[in-house]
């Protein structure tokens, strides 16, 4: 089983739709959680951290369920510019501040 | 600030050749990393460094060597390139002590093809 698993998609949604991605992680000792965004042929960039209480940044809402070991990302009112791959990232204890990346979920927002 | 800079951006190598990818960061970060990204595999950690003069193996270190002689630079070497090393390579840095937590900042990537 992979340490971090995501549905690869693609998710094709019309502009204005609400879309949700889930991610599961295998190590219950995981400490921190993030969503990164990666555009085609570009580097990953931090979208938002994920906190236990859930957090929101504009149209984006992240949730963490430690009991079930999954993380979610909700995007409301999708824009064309949201088209990208969304990477779930988990920080596991150990040396080097190591992050483990999911393979990503591809989102395509269409007119 | 330039952030994390990688060179070269594109390179084609013949099997058996050697090369070095250079990564430089100007954020005074302690930690630096080299990842490779392949279709369907996600980002995989090759080597990392927790400070000047130190390096450690990641998930897929075979066929690569690294050096961190200066805090701002992290070099990735391919000793004898193989077609399986065709990939996109990302350098990254982070520093929890600076208040950015576990956030990792990436360079723009280096596209390497081994023929």
PDB file of C-alpha atoms in Angstrom:
ATOM      1  CA  UNK A   1       0.000   0.000   0.000  1.00  0.00           C
ATOM      2  CA  UNK A   2       1.302   3.452  -0.890  1.00  0.00           C
ATOM      3  CA  UNK A   3       1.969   5.815   1.985  1.00  0.00           C
ATOM      4  CA  UNK A   4      -0.189   8.499   0.414  1.00  0.00           C
ATOM      5  CA  UNK A   5      -2.930   7.627  -2.064  1.00  0.00           C
ATOM      6  CA  UNK A   6      -5.013   9.842  -4.287  1.00  0.00           C
ATOM      7  CA  UNK A   7      -7.494   9.270  -7.090  1.00  0.00           C
ATOM      8  CA  UNK A   8      -5.527  10.326 -10.194  1.00  0.00           C
ATOM      9  CA  UNK A   9      -8.594  11.622 -12.017  1.00  0.00           C
ATOM     10  CA  UNK A  10      -8.921  13.493 -14.241  1.00  0.00           C
ATOM     11  CA  UNK A  11     -11.874  15.314 -12.787  1.00  0.00           C
ATOM     12  CA  UNK A  12     -13.551  17.240 -15.596  1.00  0.00           C
ATOM     13  CA  UNK A  13     -15.961  19.820 -14.199  1.00  0.00           C
ATOM     14  CA  UNK A  14     -17.800  22.823 -15.616  1.00  0.00           C
ATOM     15  CA  UNK A  15     -16.846  26.291 -14.522  1.00  0.00           C
ATOM     16  CA  UNK A  16     -18.674  27.208 -11.325  1.00  0.00           C
ATOM     17  CA  UNK A  17     -18.934  23.645 -10.059  1.00  0.00           C
ATOM     18  CA  UNK A  18     -17.884  22.413  -6.644  1.00  0.00           C
ATOM     19  CA  UNK A  19     -15.347  19.606  -6.653  1.00  0.00           C
ATOM     20  CA  UNK A  20     -13.812  17.571  -3.850  1.00  0.00           C
ATOM     21  CA  UNK A  21     -10.643  15.509  -3.708  1.00  0.00           C
ATOM     22  CA  UNK A  22      -9.751  12.959  -1.083  1.00  0.00           C
ATOM     23  CA  UNK A  23      -6.426  11.581  -0.033  1.00  0.00           C
ATOM     24  CA  UNK A  24      -5.606   8.741   2.363  1.00  0.00           C
ATOM     25  CA  UNK A  25      -2.396   8.162   4.260  1.00  0.00           C
ATOM     26  CA  UNK A  26      -1.156   4.969   5.853  1.00  0.00           C
ATOM     27  CA  UNK A  27       1.024   6.116   8.726  1.00  0.00           C
ATOM     28  CA  UNK A  28      -0.970   7.147  11.769  1.00  0.00           C
ATOM     29  CA  UNK A  29       2.094   8.943  13.163  1.00  0.00           C
ATOM     30  CA  UNK A  30       1.931  11.536  10.366  1.00  0.00           C
ATOM     31  CA  UNK A  31       2.182  15.011  11.789  1.00  0.00           C
ATOM     32  CA  UNK A  32       1.450  17.629   9.157  1.00  0.00           C
ATOM     33  CA  UNK A  33      -0.597  17.717   6.009  1.00  0.00           C
ATOM     34  CA  UNK A  34      -0.645  19.934   2.948  1.00  0.00           C
ATOM     35  CA  UNK A  35      -2.161  20.431  -0.449  1.00  0.00           C
ATOM     36  CA  UNK A  36       0.188  21.498  -3.226  1.00  0.00           C
ATOM     37  CA  UNK A  37      -0.815  22.614  -6.686  1.00  0.00           C
ATOM     38  CA  UNK A  38       1.210  21.750  -9.765  1.00  0.00           C
ATOM     39  CA  UNK A  39       0.577  23.266 -13.176  1.00  0.00           C
ATOM     40  CA  UNK A  40       1.639  21.428 -16.309  1.00  0.00           C
ATOM     41  CA  UNK A  41       5.438  21.389 -16.656  1.00  0.00           C
ATOM     42  CA  UNK A  42       5.841  23.559 -13.571  1.00  0.00           C
ATOM     43  CA  UNK A  43       7.032  23.026 -10.045  1.00  0.00           C
ATOM     44  CA  UNK A  44       4.653  22.194  -7.178  1.00  0.00           C
ATOM     45  CA  UNK A  45       3.597  25.153  -5.068  1.00  0.00           C
ATOM     46  CA  UNK A  46       1.980  25.185  -1.660  1.00  0.00           C
ATOM     47  CA  UNK A  47      -1.767  25.697  -1.867  1.00  0.00           C
ATOM     48  CA  UNK A  48      -2.606  25.353   1.791  1.00  0.00           C
ATOM     49  CA  UNK A  49      -1.774  23.542   4.976  1.00  0.00           C
ATOM     50  CA  UNK A  50      -4.403  21.279   6.504  1.00  0.00           C
ATOM     51  CA  UNK A  51      -5.264  21.656  10.159  1.00  0.00           C
ATOM     52  CA  UNK A  52      -7.173  19.300  12.417  1.00  0.00           C
ATOM     53  CA  UNK A  53      -9.980  21.793  12.856  1.00  0.00           C
ATOM     54  CA  UNK A  54     -10.297  22.326   9.117  1.00  0.00           C
ATOM     55  CA  UNK A  55      -9.360  25.516   7.381  1.00  0.00           C
ATOM     56  CA  UNK A  56     -10.569  27.700   4.574  1.00  0.00           C
ATOM     57  CA  UNK A  57      -8.831  30.016   2.155  1.00  0.00           C
ATOM     58  CA  UNK A  58     -11.275  31.768  -0.136  1.00  0.00           C
ATOM     59  CA  UNK A  59     -12.890  29.136  -2.344  1.00  0.00           C
ATOM     60  CA  UNK A  60     -10.717  26.357  -0.945  1.00  0.00           C
ATOM     61  CA  UNK A  61     -11.504  24.306   2.158  1.00  0.00           C
ATOM     62  CA  UNK A  62      -9.254  21.615   3.586  1.00  0.00           C
ATOM     63  CA  UNK A  63     -10.292  19.000   6.129  1.00  0.00           C
ATOM     64  CA  UNK A  64      -8.363  16.409   8.097  1.00  0.00           C
ATOM     65  CA  UNK A  65      -9.834  13.240   9.593  1.00  0.00           C
ATOM     66  CA  UNK A  66      -7.163  11.631  11.741  1.00  0.00           C
ATOM     67  CA  UNK A  67      -9.360   8.731  12.828  1.00  0.00           C
ATOM     68  CA  UNK A  68      -9.939   7.650   9.238  1.00  0.00           C
ATOM     69  CA  UNK A  69      -6.557   8.929   8.028  1.00  0.00           C
ATOM     70  CA  UNK A  70      -7.794  10.998   5.171  1.00  0.00           C
ATOM     71  CA  UNK A  71      -7.508  14.567   3.977  1.00  0.00           C
ATOM     72  CA  UNK A  72      -9.876  16.381   1.694  1.00  0.00           C
ATOM     73  CA  UNK A  73      -9.814  19.482  -0.469  1.00  0.00           C
ATOM     74  CA  UNK A  74     -13.010  21.223  -1.554  1.00  0.00           C
ATOM     75  CA  UNK A  75     -12.990  23.795  -4.318  1.00  0.00           C
ATOM     76  CA  UNK A  76     -16.112  25.915  -4.701  1.00  0.00           C
ATOM     77  CA  UNK A  77     -17.088  27.971  -7.734  1.00  0.00           C
ATOM     78  CA  UNK A  78     -14.372  26.414  -9.894  1.00  0.00           C
ATOM     79  CA  UNK A  79     -12.485  28.702 -12.270  1.00  0.00           C
ATOM     80  CA  UNK A  80     -10.700  27.804 -15.478  1.00  0.00           C
ATOM     81  CA  UNK A  81      -7.503  28.837 -13.718  1.00  0.00           C
ATOM     82  CA  UNK A  82      -8.014  26.085 -11.130  1.00  0.00           C
ATOM     83  CA  UNK A  83      -7.110  23.495 -13.774  1.00  0.00           C
ATOM     84  CA  UNK A  84      -4.002  21.789 -12.422  1.00  0.00           C
ATOM     85  CA  UNK A  85      -2.837  18.718 -10.556  1.00  0.00           C
ATOM     86  CA  UNK A  86      -3.399  18.764  -6.816  1.00  0.00           C
ATOM     87  CA  UNK A  87      -0.882  16.917  -4.696  1.00  0.00           C
ATOM     88  CA  UNK A  88      -1.638  15.609  -1.242  1.00  0.00           C
ATOM     89  CA  UNK A  89       1.434  15.826   0.967  1.00  0.00           C
ATOM     90  CA  UNK A  90       2.086  14.254   4.343  1.00  0.00           C
ATOM     91  CA  UNK A  91       4.895  14.972   6.755  1.00  0.00           C
ATOM     92  CA  UNK A  92       6.119  11.865   8.520  1.00  0.00           C
ATOM     93  CA  UNK A  93       8.324  11.863  11.574  1.00  0.00           C
ATOM     94  CA  UNK A  94      11.967  11.207  10.956  1.00  0.00           C
ATOM     95  CA  UNK A  95      15.073  13.055   9.930  1.00  0.00           C
ATOM     96  CA  UNK A  96      15.264  15.695   7.282  1.00  0.00           C
ATOM     97  CA  UNK A  97      11.819  17.195   7.470  1.00  0.00           C
ATOM     98  CA  UNK A  98      10.727  14.667   4.858  1.00  0.00           C
ATOM     99  CA  UNK A  99       7.474  15.070   3.015  1.00  0.00           C
ATOM    100  CA  UNK A 100       5.736  12.230   1.182  1.00  0.00           C
ATOM    101  CA  UNK A 101       3.770  13.168  -1.903  1.00  0.00           C
ATOM    102  CA  UNK A 102       0.727  11.546  -3.393  1.00  0.00           C
ATOM    103  CA  UNK A 103       0.720  11.045  -7.145  1.00  0.00           C
ATOM    104  CA  UNK A 104      -1.754  13.879  -7.591  1.00  0.00           C
ATOM    105  CA  UNK A 105      -5.310  14.391  -8.792  1.00  0.00           C
ATOM    106  CA  UNK A 106      -5.775  16.150 -12.096  1.00  0.00           C
ATOM    107  CA  UNK A 107      -8.526  18.754 -12.339  1.00  0.00           C
ATOM    108  CA  UNK A 108      -9.787  20.172 -15.618  1.00  0.00           C
ATOM    109  CA  UNK A 109     -12.292  23.002 -15.403  1.00  0.00           C
ATOM    110  CA  UNK A 110     -14.180  23.549 -18.641  1.00  0.00           C
ATOM    111  CA  UNK A 111     -16.424  26.266 -20.027  1.00  0.00           C
TER     112      UNK A 111
ATOM    113  CA  UNK B   1      14.802  36.828  -4.065  1.00  0.00           C
ATOM    114  CA  UNK B   2      15.192  34.155  -6.726  1.00  0.00           C
ATOM    115  CA  UNK B   3      14.151  31.353  -4.336  1.00  0.00           C
ATOM    116  CA  UNK B   4      15.377  27.990  -5.606  1.00  0.00           C
ATOM    117  CA  UNK B   5      17.258  27.947  -8.885  1.00  0.00           C
ATOM    118  CA  UNK B   6      18.190  24.836 -10.839  1.00  0.00           C
ATOM    119  CA  UNK B   7      20.575  24.443 -13.737  1.00  0.00           C
ATOM    120  CA  UNK B   8      20.447  23.198 -16.395  1.00  0.00           C
ATOM    121  CA  UNK B   9      16.755  23.247 -17.235  1.00  0.00           C
ATOM    122  CA  UNK B  10      17.015  20.747 -20.086  1.00  0.00           C
ATOM    123  CA  UNK B  11      19.672  18.179 -20.914  1.00  0.00           C
ATOM    124  CA  UNK B  12      20.013  15.158 -23.153  1.00  0.00           C
ATOM    125  CA  UNK B  13      22.604  12.588 -22.149  1.00  0.00           C
ATOM    126  CA  UNK B  14      23.887   9.433 -23.732  1.00  0.00           C
ATOM    127  CA  UNK B  15      23.836   6.241 -21.700  1.00  0.00           C
ATOM    128  CA  UNK B  16      26.959   6.019 -19.573  1.00  0.00           C
ATOM    129  CA  UNK B  17      27.675   9.750 -19.502  1.00  0.00           C
ATOM    130  CA  UNK B  18      27.926  11.608 -16.234  1.00  0.00           C
ATOM    131  CA  UNK B  19      26.532  14.990 -15.309  1.00  0.00           C
ATOM    132  CA  UNK B  20      25.787  17.261 -12.373  1.00  0.00           C
ATOM    133  CA  UNK B  21      22.619  19.195 -11.640  1.00  0.00           C
ATOM    134  CA  UNK B  22      23.148  22.338  -9.621  1.00  0.00           C
ATOM    135  CA  UNK B  23      20.658  23.734  -7.150  1.00  0.00           C
ATOM    136  CA  UNK B  24      21.029  27.065  -5.405  1.00  0.00           C
ATOM    137  CA  UNK B  25      18.749  28.708  -2.850  1.00  0.00           C
ATOM    138  CA  UNK B  26      18.938  32.228  -1.463  1.00  0.00           C
ATOM    139  CA  UNK B  27      16.524  31.805   1.464  1.00  0.00           C
ATOM    140  CA  UNK B  28      19.186  30.606   3.932  1.00  0.00           C
ATOM    141  CA  UNK B  29      17.324  27.327   4.353  1.00  0.00           C
ATOM    142  CA  UNK B  30      18.945  24.516   6.286  1.00  0.00           C
ATOM    143  CA  UNK B  31      17.271  21.643   4.477  1.00  0.00           C
ATOM    144  CA  UNK B  32      17.600  20.838   0.798  1.00  0.00           C
ATOM    145  CA  UNK B  33      16.225  17.994  -1.280  1.00  0.00           C
ATOM    146  CA  UNK B  34      16.366  16.374  -4.679  1.00  0.00           C
ATOM    147  CA  UNK B  35      13.209  14.725  -6.014  1.00  0.00           C
ATOM    148  CA  UNK B  36      12.420  13.045  -9.283  1.00  0.00           C
ATOM    149  CA  UNK B  37       8.957  13.008 -10.791  1.00  0.00           C
ATOM    150  CA  UNK B  38       7.769  10.340 -13.193  1.00  0.00           C
ATOM    151  CA  UNK B  39       4.292   9.769 -14.676  1.00  0.00           C
ATOM    152  CA  UNK B  40       2.099   7.807 -12.271  1.00  0.00           C
ATOM    153  CA  UNK B  41       4.807   7.727  -9.599  1.00  0.00           C
ATOM    154  CA  UNK B  42       4.571  11.130  -8.047  1.00  0.00           C
ATOM    155  CA  UNK B  43       7.518  12.889  -6.495  1.00  0.00           C
ATOM    156  CA  UNK B  44      10.130  10.562  -5.026  1.00  0.00           C
ATOM    157  CA  UNK B  45      12.946  11.690  -2.776  1.00  0.00           C
ATOM    158  CA  UNK B  46      16.426  10.875  -4.075  1.00  0.00           C
ATOM    159  CA  UNK B  47      18.714  12.461  -1.466  1.00  0.00           C
ATOM    160  CA  UNK B  48      18.382  15.202   1.062  1.00  0.00           C
ATOM    161  CA  UNK B  49      20.514  17.333   3.332  1.00  0.00           C
ATOM    162  CA  UNK B  50      19.765  18.748   6.766  1.00  0.00           C
ATOM    163  CA  UNK B  51      22.689  21.150   6.745  1.00  0.00           C
ATOM    164  CA  UNK B  52      25.970  22.122   5.178  1.00  0.00           C
ATOM    165  CA  UNK B  53      28.296  19.153   4.890  1.00  0.00           C
ATOM    166  CA  UNK B  54      25.599  16.543   5.539  1.00  0.00           C
ATOM    167  CA  UNK B  55      23.646  14.355   3.123  1.00  0.00           C
ATOM    168  CA  UNK B  56      21.339  11.364   3.456  1.00  0.00           C
ATOM    169  CA  UNK B  57      19.647   8.864   1.188  1.00  0.00           C
ATOM    170  CA  UNK B  58      16.021   9.153   0.305  1.00  0.00           C
ATOM    171  CA  UNK B  59      13.655   6.687  -1.280  1.00  0.00           C
ATOM    172  CA  UNK B  60      15.460   6.175  -4.618  1.00  0.00           C
ATOM    173  CA  UNK B  61      19.184   7.015  -4.161  1.00  0.00           C
ATOM    174  CA  UNK B  62      20.782   4.389  -6.408  1.00  0.00           C
ATOM    175  CA  UNK B  63      22.745   5.810  -9.332  1.00  0.00           C
ATOM    176  CA  UNK B  64      22.962   9.292  -7.801  1.00  0.00           C
ATOM    177  CA  UNK B  65      25.386  11.126  -5.560  1.00  0.00           C
ATOM    178  CA  UNK B  66      25.030  14.480  -3.855  1.00  0.00           C
ATOM    179  CA  UNK B  67      27.157  17.066  -2.141  1.00  0.00           C
ATOM    180  CA  UNK B  68      26.365  20.047   0.088  1.00  0.00           C
ATOM    181  CA  UNK B  69      29.682  21.868   0.459  1.00  0.00           C
ATOM    182  CA  UNK B  70      27.979  25.230   0.889  1.00  0.00           C
ATOM    183  CA  UNK B  71      24.694  25.876   2.642  1.00  0.00           C
ATOM    184  CA  UNK B  72      23.129  27.499  -0.381  1.00  0.00           C
ATOM    185  CA  UNK B  73      24.076  24.805  -2.909  1.00  0.00           C
ATOM    186  CA  UNK B  74      23.043  21.186  -3.327  1.00  0.00           C
ATOM    187  CA  UNK B  75      24.521  19.232  -6.230  1.00  0.00           C
ATOM    188  CA  UNK B  76      23.075  16.069  -7.716  1.00  0.00           C
ATOM    189  CA  UNK B  77      25.407  13.874  -9.736  1.00  0.00           C
ATOM    190  CA  UNK B  78      24.597  11.060 -12.104  1.00  0.00           C
ATOM    191  CA  UNK B  79      27.606   8.782 -12.184  1.00  0.00           C
ATOM    192  CA  UNK B  80      26.734   6.742 -15.289  1.00  0.00           C
ATOM    193  CA  UNK B  81      23.427   7.798 -16.782  1.00  0.00           C
ATOM    194  CA  UNK B  82      20.854   5.141 -17.664  1.00  0.00           C
ATOM    195  CA  UNK B  83      17.596   5.473 -19.628  1.00  0.00           C
ATOM    196  CA  UNK B  84      15.718   4.732 -16.371  1.00  0.00           C
ATOM    197  CA  UNK B  85      16.994   8.068 -15.088  1.00  0.00           C
ATOM    198  CA  UNK B  86      15.045   9.959 -17.715  1.00  0.00           C
ATOM    199  CA  UNK B  87      12.839  12.128 -15.549  1.00  0.00           C
ATOM    200  CA  UNK B  88      12.058  15.586 -14.270  1.00  0.00           C
ATOM    201  CA  UNK B  89      14.251  16.510 -11.332  1.00  0.00           C
ATOM    202  CA  UNK B  90      13.144  19.028  -8.728  1.00  0.00           C
ATOM    203  CA  UNK B  91      15.329  20.604  -6.121  1.00  0.00           C
ATOM    204  CA  UNK B  92      13.646  21.983  -3.021  1.00  0.00           C
ATOM    205  CA  UNK B  93      14.470  23.627   0.267  1.00  0.00           C
ATOM    206  CA  UNK B  94      12.826  24.233   3.615  1.00  0.00           C
ATOM    207  CA  UNK B  95      13.580  25.480   7.102  1.00  0.00           C
ATOM    208  CA  UNK B  96      11.174  24.920   9.986  1.00  0.00           C
ATOM    209  CA  UNK B  97      13.271  27.216  12.129  1.00  0.00           C
ATOM    210  CA  UNK B  98      12.339  30.198   9.973  1.00  0.00           C
ATOM    211  CA  UNK B  99       8.666  29.981  10.839  1.00  0.00           C
ATOM    212  CA  UNK B 100       7.595  28.548   7.497  1.00  0.00           C
ATOM    213  CA  UNK B 101       6.983  25.192   9.155  1.00  0.00           C
ATOM    214  CA  UNK B 102       7.360  22.183   6.920  1.00  0.00           C
ATOM    215  CA  UNK B 103       6.664  24.123   3.737  1.00  0.00           C
ATOM    216  CA  UNK B 104       8.940  23.076   0.914  1.00  0.00           C
ATOM    217  CA  UNK B 105       9.879  25.486  -1.865  1.00  0.00           C
ATOM    218  CA  UNK B 106      10.698  23.992  -5.234  1.00  0.00           C
ATOM    219  CA  UNK B 107      12.893  24.996  -8.113  1.00  0.00           C
ATOM    220  CA  UNK B 108      11.456  25.060 -11.619  1.00  0.00           C
ATOM    221  CA  UNK B 109      12.688  21.599 -12.502  1.00  0.00           C
ATOM    222  CA  UNK B 110      15.325  20.057 -14.740  1.00  0.00           C
ATOM    223  CA  UNK B 111      14.182  17.883 -17.642  1.00  0.00           C
ATOM    224  CA  UNK B 112      16.708  15.119 -18.250  1.00  0.00           C
ATOM    225  CA  UNK B 113      16.546  12.619 -21.098  1.00  0.00           C
ATOM    226  CA  UNK B 114      18.968   9.704 -21.312  1.00  0.00           C
ATOM    227  CA  UNK B 115      19.177   8.067 -24.720  1.00  0.00           C
TER     228      UNK B 115
END
